[in-house]
Amino acid sequence: MSRRPLRIAIIGGGIGGLTAALSLRQAGFEADIYEQAPALTHIGGGINMGPNAARVLIRLGLGEGLLREGVRPASTHQRRWDDGRTLQRAPLNPQCEELYGAPHVTIHRADLLAVISSGLPLERVHLGHRLLGFSDKGDHVEAWFDNGVRIDADILVGADGIHSAVRAILFGDEAPKFAAASPIAGSSRSSASPISSSSSVVSPGSGRAAISCITSCRAASC
Ligand SMILES: Cc1cc2nc3c(=O)[nH]c(=O)nc-3n(C[C@H](O)[C@H](O)[C@H](O)COP(=O)(O)OP(=O)(O)OC[C@H]3O[C@@H](n4cnc5c(N)ncnc54)[C@H](O)[C@@H]3O)c2cc1C
């Protein structure tokens, strides 16, 4: 008897959510992403991505797009703002490739999101969906959005950033802002992206519904 595929809902279409969806897809799972913004064109500047993060994206098949849209800086030079004195200077490329097997990449945030989402089917990215709440139904999670849409999911992943609504609903005022909190043992069903710190909660009495909370993923650099 064939089992129906797991319904995985990822809240947030930032660097963490999109990469989690792509990682799941490559592991044989389809995930739907629910992003509050009307488009994946986040305002922002350059993202500096260390070789540990670049390596993850290259393994996900995004190397060509990453190196096309980004640059491989030769070195970094940090100066004190008020007198220009050098604080730090370090070589980056090609040393990173030689030492760590992947380059240090600097890329505009919007370009990075475009590269990651290029690996996902468009119909899986639901824009204009701001999560308002969710409820543990025992064998699944029900979630609802500001546009009136309600969905059922077997797994709900919170990848909605530093002011995470998922984390606030799960942990309330006790929600840690930066650390991964794990008040209940992690779920073997949870689907943490390899690039994100995460904690997860399994609903009591249920082997199926799992709520996973990715906390403050640091630009694919974990
Ligand atoms: C100025 C600045 C510079 C930075 N530079 C670097 C750098 O050089 N290198 C580096 O590694 N990191 C950098 N960072 C950190 C990096 O941006 C974050 O670590 C990273 O964006 C976190 O990714 P994320 O997917 O967890 O969250 P986010 O990128 O914040 O994405 C969360 C997504 O969830 C969506 N969302 C939020 N609430 C809801 C909701 N209720 N319903 C639906 N969707 C929702 C948001 O619209 C957003 O798209 C920088 C951060 C800032 C602010």
PDB file of C-alpha atoms and ligand atoms in Angstrom:
ATOM      1  CA  MET A   1       0.000   0.000   0.000  1.00  0.00           C
ATOM      2  CA  SER A   2       1.491   3.339  -1.000  1.00  0.00           C
ATOM      3  CA  ARG A   3       1.567   6.099   1.604  1.00  0.00           C
ATOM      4  CA  ARG A   4       0.657   9.601   0.604  1.00  0.00           C
ATOM      5  CA  PRO A   5       3.586  12.049   0.510  1.00  0.00           C
ATOM      6  CA  LEU A   6       4.272  14.116   3.604  1.00  0.00           C
ATOM      7  CA  ARG A   7       2.805  17.596   3.394  1.00  0.00           C
ATOM      8  CA  ILE A   8       5.588  19.929   4.491  1.00  0.00           C
ATOM      9  CA  ALA A   9       4.892  23.649   4.927  1.00  0.00           C
ATOM     10  CA  ILE A  10       7.814  26.052   5.299  1.00  0.00           C
ATOM     11  CA  ILE A  11       6.953  29.458   6.688  1.00  0.00           C
ATOM     12  CA  GLY A  12       9.295  32.089   5.248  1.00  0.00           C
ATOM     13  CA  GLY A  13      10.956  32.301   1.855  1.00  0.00           C
ATOM     14  CA  GLY A  14      14.283  33.792   2.932  1.00  0.00           C
ATOM     15  CA  ILE A  15      17.699  32.206   2.594  1.00  0.00           C
ATOM     16  CA  GLY A  16      16.865  29.562   5.212  1.00  0.00           C
ATOM     17  CA  GLY A  17      13.379  28.637   4.012  1.00  0.00           C
ATOM     18  CA  LEU A  18      14.293  28.385   0.338  1.00  0.00           C
ATOM     19  CA  THR A  19      17.407  26.344   1.072  1.00  0.00           C
ATOM     20  CA  ALA A  20      15.461  24.061   3.394  1.00  0.00           C
ATOM     21  CA  ALA A  21      12.902  23.474   0.619  1.00  0.00           C
ATOM     22  CA  LEU A  22      15.623  22.701  -1.910  1.00  0.00           C
ATOM     23  CA  SER A  23      17.413  20.362   0.513  1.00  0.00           C
ATOM     24  CA  LEU A  24      14.160  18.534   1.196  1.00  0.00           C
ATOM     25  CA  ARG A  25      13.417  18.283  -2.525  1.00  0.00           C
ATOM     26  CA  GLN A  26      16.795  16.712  -3.176  1.00  0.00           C
ATOM     27  CA  ALA A  27      16.139  14.258  -0.357  1.00  0.00           C
ATOM     28  CA  GLY A  28      12.894  13.213  -2.060  1.00  0.00           C
ATOM     29  CA  PHE A  29      10.386  15.398  -0.219  1.00  0.00           C
ATOM     30  CA  GLU A  30       8.300  18.192  -1.680  1.00  0.00           C
ATOM     31  CA  ALA A  31       7.730  21.233   0.484  1.00  0.00           C
ATOM     32  CA  ASP A  32       5.503  24.265   0.043  1.00  0.00           C
ATOM     33  CA  ILE A  33       6.904  27.669   1.013  1.00  0.00           C
ATOM     34  CA  TYR A  34       4.631  30.385   2.373  1.00  0.00           C
ATOM     35  CA  GLU A  35       6.175  33.848   2.158  1.00  0.00           C
ATOM     36  CA  GLN A  36       4.494  37.031   3.339  1.00  0.00           C
ATOM     37  CA  ALA A  37       6.131  39.293   0.733  1.00  0.00           C
ATOM     38  CA  PRO A  38       4.514  39.685  -2.689  1.00  0.00           C
ATOM     39  CA  ALA A  39       7.857  38.928  -4.401  1.00  0.00           C
ATOM     40  CA  LEU A  40      11.215  37.348  -3.551  1.00  0.00           C
ATOM     41  CA  THR A  41      13.068  40.592  -4.094  1.00  0.00           C
ATOM     42  CA  HIS A  42      14.322  41.369  -0.639  1.00  0.00           C
ATOM     43  CA  ILE A  43      15.885  44.733  -0.108  1.00  0.00           C
ATOM     44  CA  GLY A  44      19.438  44.359   1.020  1.00  0.00           C
ATOM     45  CA  GLY A  45      23.042  44.582   0.070  1.00  0.00           C
ATOM     46  CA  GLY A  46      25.841  42.149  -0.340  1.00  0.00           C
ATOM     47  CA  ILE A  47      25.917  38.885   1.542  1.00  0.00           C
ATOM     48  CA  ASN A  48      29.344  37.578   2.408  1.00  0.00           C
ATOM     49  CA  MET A  49      29.205  33.837   2.278  1.00  0.00           C
ATOM     50  CA  GLY A  50      31.966  31.739   3.748  1.00  0.00           C
ATOM     51  CA  PRO A  51      33.150  28.557   2.049  1.00  0.00           C
ATOM     52  CA  ASN A  52      31.164  26.368   4.445  1.00  0.00           C
ATOM     53  CA  ALA A  53      27.944  28.013   3.229  1.00  0.00           C
ATOM     54  CA  ALA A  54      28.968  28.174  -0.425  1.00  0.00           C
ATOM     55  CA  ARG A  55      29.800  24.471  -0.293  1.00  0.00           C
ATOM     56  CA  VAL A  56      26.253  23.602   0.809  1.00  0.00           C
ATOM     57  CA  LEU A  57      24.713  25.544  -2.064  1.00  0.00           C
ATOM     58  CA  ILE A  58      27.187  24.089  -4.574  1.00  0.00           C
ATOM     59  CA  ARG A  59      26.255  20.584  -3.388  1.00  0.00           C
ATOM     60  CA  LEU A  60      22.612  21.480  -3.971  1.00  0.00           C
ATOM     61  CA  GLY A  61      23.472  22.093  -7.621  1.00  0.00           C
ATOM     62  CA  LEU A  62      23.529  25.885  -7.420  1.00  0.00           C
ATOM     63  CA  GLY A  63      27.242  26.401  -8.104  1.00  0.00           C
ATOM     64  CA  GLU A  64      26.844  27.757 -11.630  1.00  0.00           C
ATOM     65  CA  GLY A  65      24.258  30.392 -10.638  1.00  0.00           C
ATOM     66  CA  LEU A  66      26.121  31.289  -7.472  1.00  0.00           C
ATOM     67  CA  LEU A  67      29.397  31.947  -9.279  1.00  0.00           C
ATOM     68  CA  ARG A  68      27.637  33.703 -12.170  1.00  0.00           C
ATOM     69  CA  GLU A  69      25.776  36.171  -9.936  1.00  0.00           C
ATOM     70  CA  GLY A  70      28.329  36.504  -7.160  1.00  0.00           C
ATOM     71  CA  VAL A  71      31.949  37.520  -7.018  1.00  0.00           C
ATOM     72  CA  ARG A  72      34.956  35.796  -5.468  1.00  0.00           C
ATOM     73  CA  PRO A  73      36.818  38.573  -3.652  1.00  0.00           C
ATOM     74  CA  ALA A  74      40.574  38.159  -3.463  1.00  0.00           C
ATOM     75  CA  SER A  75      40.809  39.481   0.069  1.00  0.00           C
ATOM     76  CA  THR A  76      39.071  41.359   2.846  1.00  0.00           C
ATOM     77  CA  HIS A  77      40.370  44.550   4.388  1.00  0.00           C
ATOM     78  CA  GLN A  78      38.548  46.031   7.372  1.00  0.00           C
ATOM     79  CA  ARG A  79      39.379  49.537   8.505  1.00  0.00           C
ATOM     80  CA  ARG A  80      38.468  51.555  11.539  1.00  0.00           C
ATOM     81  CA  TRP A  81      35.698  53.978  10.520  1.00  0.00           C
ATOM     82  CA  ASP A  82      37.108  57.173  11.955  1.00  0.00           C
ATOM     83  CA  ASP A  83      40.801  57.074  11.100  1.00  0.00           C
ATOM     84  CA  GLY A  84      41.087  54.428   8.391  1.00  0.00           C
ATOM     85  CA  ARG A  85      43.474  52.311  10.462  1.00  0.00           C
ATOM     86  CA  THR A  86      43.581  48.658   9.379  1.00  0.00           C
ATOM     87  CA  LEU A  87      41.738  46.352  11.774  1.00  0.00           C
ATOM     88  CA  GLN A  88      41.993  43.176   9.812  1.00  0.00           C
ATOM     89  CA  ARG A  89      43.271  41.982   6.481  1.00  0.00           C
ATOM     90  CA  ALA A  90      42.887  38.441   5.207  1.00  0.00           C
ATOM     91  CA  PRO A  91      43.213  36.602   1.900  1.00  0.00           C
ATOM     92  CA  LEU A  92      39.995  34.921   0.713  1.00  0.00           C
ATOM     93  CA  ASN A  93      40.310  33.488  -2.787  1.00  0.00           C
ATOM     94  CA  PRO A  94      41.737  31.271  -4.091  1.00  0.00           C
ATOM     95  CA  GLN A  95      42.917  30.301  -0.589  1.00  0.00           C
ATOM     96  CA  CYS A  96      39.397  29.344   0.552  1.00  0.00           C
ATOM     97  CA  GLU A  97      38.998  27.008  -2.421  1.00  0.00           C
ATOM     98  CA  GLU A  98      42.392  25.445  -1.764  1.00  0.00           C
ATOM     99  CA  LEU A  99      41.864  25.043   1.973  1.00  0.00           C
ATOM    100  CA  TYR A 100      38.140  24.332   2.197  1.00  0.00           C
ATOM    101  CA  GLY A 101      37.093  23.144  -1.227  1.00  0.00           C
ATOM    102  CA  ALA A 102      34.744  26.056  -1.899  1.00  0.00           C
ATOM    103  CA  PRO A 103      35.166  29.792  -2.467  1.00  0.00           C
ATOM    104  CA  HIS A 104      34.190  32.743  -0.344  1.00  0.00           C
ATOM    105  CA  VAL A 105      31.381  34.402  -2.324  1.00  0.00           C
ATOM    106  CA  THR A 106      29.950  37.922  -2.096  1.00  0.00           C
ATOM    107  CA  ILE A 107      26.524  38.201  -3.675  1.00  0.00           C
ATOM    108  CA  HIS A 108      23.548  40.559  -3.565  1.00  0.00           C
ATOM    109  CA  ARG A 109      20.770  39.185  -1.379  1.00  0.00           C
ATOM    110  CA  ALA A 110      18.157  39.384  -4.153  1.00  0.00           C
ATOM    111  CA  ASP A 111      20.482  37.534  -6.532  1.00  0.00           C
ATOM    112  CA  LEU A 112      21.125  34.854  -3.905  1.00  0.00           C
ATOM    113  CA  LEU A 113      17.384  34.328  -3.414  1.00  0.00           C
ATOM    114  CA  ALA A 114      16.917  34.113  -7.192  1.00  0.00           C
ATOM    115  CA  VAL A 115      19.680  31.513  -7.467  1.00  0.00           C
ATOM    116  CA  ILE A 116      18.256  29.347  -4.667  1.00  0.00           C
ATOM    117  CA  SER A 117      14.647  29.595  -5.859  1.00  0.00           C
ATOM    118  CA  SER A 118      15.717  28.668  -9.403  1.00  0.00           C
ATOM    119  CA  GLY A 119      15.996  25.109  -8.108  1.00  0.00           C
ATOM    120  CA  LEU A 120      12.376  25.034  -6.934  1.00  0.00           C
ATOM    121  CA  PRO A 121       9.119  24.666  -8.874  1.00  0.00           C
ATOM    122  CA  LEU A 122       7.364  28.039  -8.940  1.00  0.00           C
ATOM    123  CA  GLU A 123       4.061  26.549  -7.860  1.00  0.00           C
ATOM    124  CA  ARG A 124       5.619  25.517  -4.544  1.00  0.00           C
ATOM    125  CA  VAL A 125       6.393  29.131  -3.574  1.00  0.00           C
ATOM    126  CA  HIS A 126       3.254  30.839  -2.287  1.00  0.00           C
ATOM    127  CA  LEU A 127       3.863  34.570  -2.113  1.00  0.00           C
ATOM    128  CA  GLY A 128       1.610  37.005  -0.269  1.00  0.00           C
ATOM    129  CA  HIS A 129       0.920  34.514   2.519  1.00  0.00           C
ATOM    130  CA  ARG A 130       1.613  35.951   5.959  1.00  0.00           C
ATOM    131  CA  LEU A 131       1.216  33.346   8.667  1.00  0.00           C
ATOM    132  CA  LEU A 132      -1.190  34.447  11.390  1.00  0.00           C
ATOM    133  CA  GLY A 133      -1.411  31.266  13.410  1.00  0.00           C
ATOM    134  CA  PHE A 134      -1.371  27.492  13.535  1.00  0.00           C
ATOM    135  CA  SER A 135      -2.835  24.787  15.657  1.00  0.00           C
ATOM    136  CA  ASP A 136      -1.775  21.255  16.503  1.00  0.00           C
ATOM    137  CA  LYS A 137      -4.593  18.926  15.458  1.00  0.00           C
ATOM    138  CA  GLY A 138      -2.985  15.775  16.808  1.00  0.00           C
ATOM    139  CA  ASP A 139      -2.219  14.079  13.501  1.00  0.00           C
ATOM    140  CA  HIS A 140      -1.523  17.243  11.538  1.00  0.00           C
ATOM    141  CA  VAL A 141      -0.990  20.986  11.860  1.00  0.00           C
ATOM    142  CA  GLU A 142      -3.518  23.511  10.621  1.00  0.00           C
ATOM    143  CA  ALA A 143      -2.140  26.922   9.634  1.00  0.00           C
ATOM    144  CA  TRP A 144      -3.856  30.102   8.484  1.00  0.00           C
ATOM    145  CA  PHE A 145      -2.749  33.223   6.680  1.00  0.00           C
ATOM    146  CA  ASP A 146      -3.724  36.876   6.377  1.00  0.00           C
ATOM    147  CA  ASN A 147      -5.276  36.292   2.947  1.00  0.00           C
ATOM    148  CA  GLY A 148      -7.839  33.855   4.363  1.00  0.00           C
ATOM    149  CA  VAL A 149      -6.047  30.707   3.133  1.00  0.00           C
ATOM    150  CA  ARG A 150      -5.947  27.739   5.545  1.00  0.00           C
ATOM    151  CA  ILE A 151      -3.725  24.718   5.013  1.00  0.00           C
ATOM    152  CA  ASP A 152      -3.132  21.327   6.619  1.00  0.00           C
ATOM    153  CA  ALA A 153       0.429  20.043   6.948  1.00  0.00           C
ATOM    154  CA  ASP A 154       2.183  17.057   8.481  1.00  0.00           C
ATOM    155  CA  ILE A 155       5.250  19.147   9.249  1.00  0.00           C
ATOM    156  CA  LEU A 156       5.465  22.890   9.685  1.00  0.00           C
ATOM    157  CA  VAL A 157       8.905  24.494   9.502  1.00  0.00           C
ATOM    158  CA  GLY A 158       9.436  27.962  10.925  1.00  0.00           C
ATOM    159  CA  ALA A 159      11.990  29.763   8.744  1.00  0.00           C
ATOM    160  CA  ASP A 160      10.436  33.170   9.194  1.00  0.00           C
ATOM    161  CA  GLY A 161      13.424  35.062  10.454  1.00  0.00           C
ATOM    162  CA  ILE A 162      14.525  36.853  13.553  1.00  0.00           C
ATOM    163  CA  HIS A 163      11.017  38.041  14.482  1.00  0.00           C
ATOM    164  CA  SER A 164       9.584  34.591  13.801  1.00  0.00           C
ATOM    165  CA  ALA A 165       5.824  34.275  14.210  1.00  0.00           C
ATOM    166  CA  VAL A 166       6.230  30.494  14.428  1.00  0.00           C
ATOM    167  CA  ARG A 167       8.661  30.810  17.319  1.00  0.00           C
ATOM    168  CA  ALA A 168       6.440  33.351  19.092  1.00  0.00           C
ATOM    169  CA  ILE A 169       3.401  31.076  18.764  1.00  0.00           C
ATOM    170  CA  LEU A 170       5.398  28.087  20.022  1.00  0.00           C
ATOM    171  CA  PHE A 171       7.318  29.725  22.841  1.00  0.00           C
ATOM    172  CA  GLY A 172       5.625  33.078  23.521  1.00  0.00           C
ATOM    173  CA  ASP A 173       7.637  35.530  25.577  1.00  0.00           C
ATOM    174  CA  GLU A 174      10.124  32.818  26.453  1.00  0.00           C
ATOM    175  CA  ALA A 175      11.199  32.578  22.845  1.00  0.00           C
ATOM    176  CA  PRO A 176      14.965  32.932  22.685  1.00  0.00           C
ATOM    177  CA  LYS A 177      15.965  35.398  19.990  1.00  0.00           C
ATOM    178  CA  PHE A 178      19.136  33.768  18.792  1.00  0.00           C
ATOM    179  CA  ALA A 179      19.729  30.411  20.426  1.00  0.00           C
ATOM    180  CA  ALA A 180      18.130  27.203  19.280  1.00  0.00           C
ATOM    181  CA  ALA A 181      15.748  26.247  22.067  1.00  0.00           C
ATOM    182  CA  SER A 182      14.861  22.650  22.574  1.00  0.00           C
ATOM    183  CA  PRO A 183      12.397  22.331  25.440  1.00  0.00           C
ATOM    184  CA  ILE A 184      11.201  19.002  24.146  1.00  0.00           C
ATOM    185  CA  ALA A 185      13.358  16.360  22.548  1.00  0.00           C
ATOM    186  CA  GLY A 186      14.037  16.883  18.869  1.00  0.00           C
ATOM    187  CA  SER A 187      11.882  15.089  16.383  1.00  0.00           C
ATOM    188  CA  SER A 188      13.248  12.435  14.106  1.00  0.00           C
ATOM    189  CA  ARG A 189      10.550  13.592  11.683  1.00  0.00           C
ATOM    190  CA  SER A 190      11.654  17.176  11.758  1.00  0.00           C
ATOM    191  CA  SER A 191      13.218  18.448   8.598  1.00  0.00           C
ATOM    192  CA  ALA A 192      15.926  20.861   9.562  1.00  0.00           C
ATOM    193  CA  SER A 193      17.900  22.257   6.706  1.00  0.00           C
ATOM    194  CA  PRO A 194      21.597  21.367   6.848  1.00  0.00           C
ATOM    195  CA  ILE A 195      22.276  25.077   6.845  1.00  0.00           C
ATOM    196  CA  SER A 196      20.140  26.036   9.778  1.00  0.00           C
ATOM    197  CA  SER A 197      20.193  25.671  13.486  1.00  0.00           C
ATOM    198  CA  SER A 198      16.871  24.287  14.498  1.00  0.00           C
ATOM    199  CA  SER A 199      14.797  23.025  17.320  1.00  0.00           C
ATOM    200  CA  SER A 200      11.659  21.043  17.020  1.00  0.00           C
ATOM    201  CA  VAL A 201       8.638  20.035  19.026  1.00  0.00           C
ATOM    202  CA  VAL A 202       6.596  16.931  18.531  1.00  0.00           C
ATOM    203  CA  SER A 203       3.000  17.300  19.521  1.00  0.00           C
ATOM    204  CA  PRO A 204       2.207  15.160  22.582  1.00  0.00           C
ATOM    205  CA  GLY A 205       0.476  11.912  21.799  1.00  0.00           C
ATOM    206  CA  SER A 206       1.145  12.174  18.115  1.00  0.00           C
ATOM    207  CA  GLY A 207       3.666  10.318  16.061  1.00  0.00           C
ATOM    208  CA  ARG A 208       2.904  12.284  12.941  1.00  0.00           C
ATOM    209  CA  ALA A 209       2.467  15.992  13.445  1.00  0.00           C
ATOM    210  CA  ALA A 210       5.731  17.782  14.028  1.00  0.00           C
ATOM    211  CA  ILE A 211       6.389  21.467  14.446  1.00  0.00           C
ATOM    212  CA  SER A 212       9.890  22.565  13.681  1.00  0.00           C
ATOM    213  CA  CYS A 213      11.345  25.948  14.456  1.00  0.00           C
ATOM    214  CA  ILE A 214      14.442  27.107  12.657  1.00  0.00           C
ATOM    215  CA  THR A 215      16.023  29.875  14.613  1.00  0.00           C
ATOM    216  CA  SER A 216      17.985  32.670  13.115  1.00  0.00           C
ATOM    217  CA  CYS A 217      19.757  30.809  10.354  1.00  0.00           C
ATOM    218  CA  ARG A 218      22.919  32.684   9.630  1.00  0.00           C
ATOM    219  CA  ALA A 219      22.871  32.986   5.857  1.00  0.00           C
ATOM    220  CA  ALA A 220      23.528  29.371   5.137  1.00  0.00           C
ATOM    221  CA  SER A 221      26.701  29.409   7.136  1.00  0.00           C
ATOM    222  CA  CYS A 222      26.080  26.827   9.839  1.00  0.00           C
TER     223      CYS A 222
HETATM  224  C1  LIG B   1      22.335  44.390   7.136  1.00  0.00           C
HETATM  225  C2  LIG B   1      22.579  42.890   7.233  1.00  0.00           C
HETATM  226  C3  LIG B   1      23.701  42.347   6.620  1.00  0.00           C
HETATM  227  C4  LIG B   1      23.928  40.959   6.716  1.00  0.00           C
HETATM  228  N1  LIG B   1      25.038  40.439   6.107  1.00  0.00           N
HETATM  229  C5  LIG B   1      25.282  39.131   6.179  1.00  0.00           C
HETATM  230  C6  LIG B   1      26.438  38.569   5.525  1.00  0.00           C
HETATM  231  O1  LIG B   1      27.213  39.249   4.895  1.00  0.00           O
HETATM  232  N2  LIG B   1      26.639  37.220   5.633  1.00  0.00           N
HETATM  233  C7  LIG B   1      25.793  36.413   6.350  1.00  0.00           C
HETATM  234  O2  LIG B   1      26.031  35.199   6.412  1.00  0.00           O
HETATM  235  N3  LIG B   1      24.689  36.926   6.960  1.00  0.00           N
HETATM  236  C8  LIG B   1      24.421  38.245   6.905  1.00  0.00           C
HETATM  237  N4  LIG B   1      23.324  38.774   7.540  1.00  0.00           N
HETATM  238  C9  LIG B   1      22.453  37.852   8.266  1.00  0.00           C
HETATM  239  C10 LIG B   1      21.498  37.175   7.294  1.00  0.00           C
HETATM  240  O3  LIG B   1      20.814  38.147   6.529  1.00  0.00           O
HETATM  241  C11 LIG B   1      20.494  36.322   8.070  1.00  0.00           C
HETATM  242  O4  LIG B   1      21.172  35.446   8.914  1.00  0.00           O
HETATM  243  C12 LIG B   1      19.626  35.526   7.111  1.00  0.00           C
HETATM  244  O5  LIG B   1      18.922  36.376   6.215  1.00  0.00           O
HETATM  245  C13 LIG B   1      18.630  34.706   7.884  1.00  0.00           C
HETATM  246  O6  LIG B   1      17.897  33.950   6.945  1.00  0.00           O
HETATM  247  P1  LIG B   1      16.458  33.414   7.302  1.00  0.00           P
HETATM  248  O7  LIG B   1      15.924  32.736   6.085  1.00  0.00           O
HETATM  249  O8  LIG B   1      16.494  32.647   8.589  1.00  0.00           O
HETATM  250  O9  LIG B   1      15.593  34.730   7.645  1.00  0.00           O
HETATM  251  P2  LIG B   1      15.191  35.915   6.687  1.00  0.00           P
HETATM  252  O10 LIG B   1      16.186  36.142   5.622  1.00  0.00           O
HETATM  253  O11 LIG B   1      14.827  37.055   7.589  1.00  0.00           O
HETATM  254  O12 LIG B   1      13.878  35.377   5.985  1.00  0.00           O
HETATM  255  C14 LIG B   1      12.689  35.211   6.691  1.00  0.00           C
HETATM  256  C15 LIG B   1      11.557  35.264   5.685  1.00  0.00           C
HETATM  257  O13 LIG B   1      10.343  34.964   6.362  1.00  0.00           O
HETATM  258  C16 LIG B   1       9.356  35.874   5.924  1.00  0.00           C
HETATM  259  N5  LIG B   1       8.373  35.976   6.998  1.00  0.00           N
HETATM  260  C17 LIG B   1       8.514  36.580   8.201  1.00  0.00           C
HETATM  261  N6  LIG B   1       7.390  36.449   8.923  1.00  0.00           N
HETATM  262  C18 LIG B   1       6.508  35.751   8.160  1.00  0.00           C
HETATM  263  C19 LIG B   1       5.170  35.299   8.356  1.00  0.00           C
HETATM  264  N7  LIG B   1       4.491  35.546   9.492  1.00  0.00           N
HETATM  265  N8  LIG B   1       4.563  34.608   7.358  1.00  0.00           N
HETATM  266  C20 LIG B   1       5.235  34.344   6.195  1.00  0.00           C
HETATM  267  N9  LIG B   1       6.496  34.765   5.947  1.00  0.00           N
HETATM  268  C21 LIG B   1       7.128  35.449   6.927  1.00  0.00           C
HETATM  269  C22 LIG B   1      10.111  37.170   5.656  1.00  0.00           C
HETATM  270  O14 LIG B   1       9.392  38.009   4.758  1.00  0.00           O
HETATM  271  C23 LIG B   1      11.387  36.654   5.057  1.00  0.00           C
HETATM  272  O15 LIG B   1      11.307  36.490   3.652  1.00  0.00           O
HETATM  273  C24 LIG B   1      23.054  40.130   7.445  1.00  0.00           C
HETATM  274  C25 LIG B   1      21.918  40.683   8.041  1.00  0.00           C
HETATM  275  C26 LIG B   1      21.680  42.050   7.929  1.00  0.00           C
HETATM  276  C27 LIG B   1      20.447  42.631   8.586  1.00  0.00           C
END
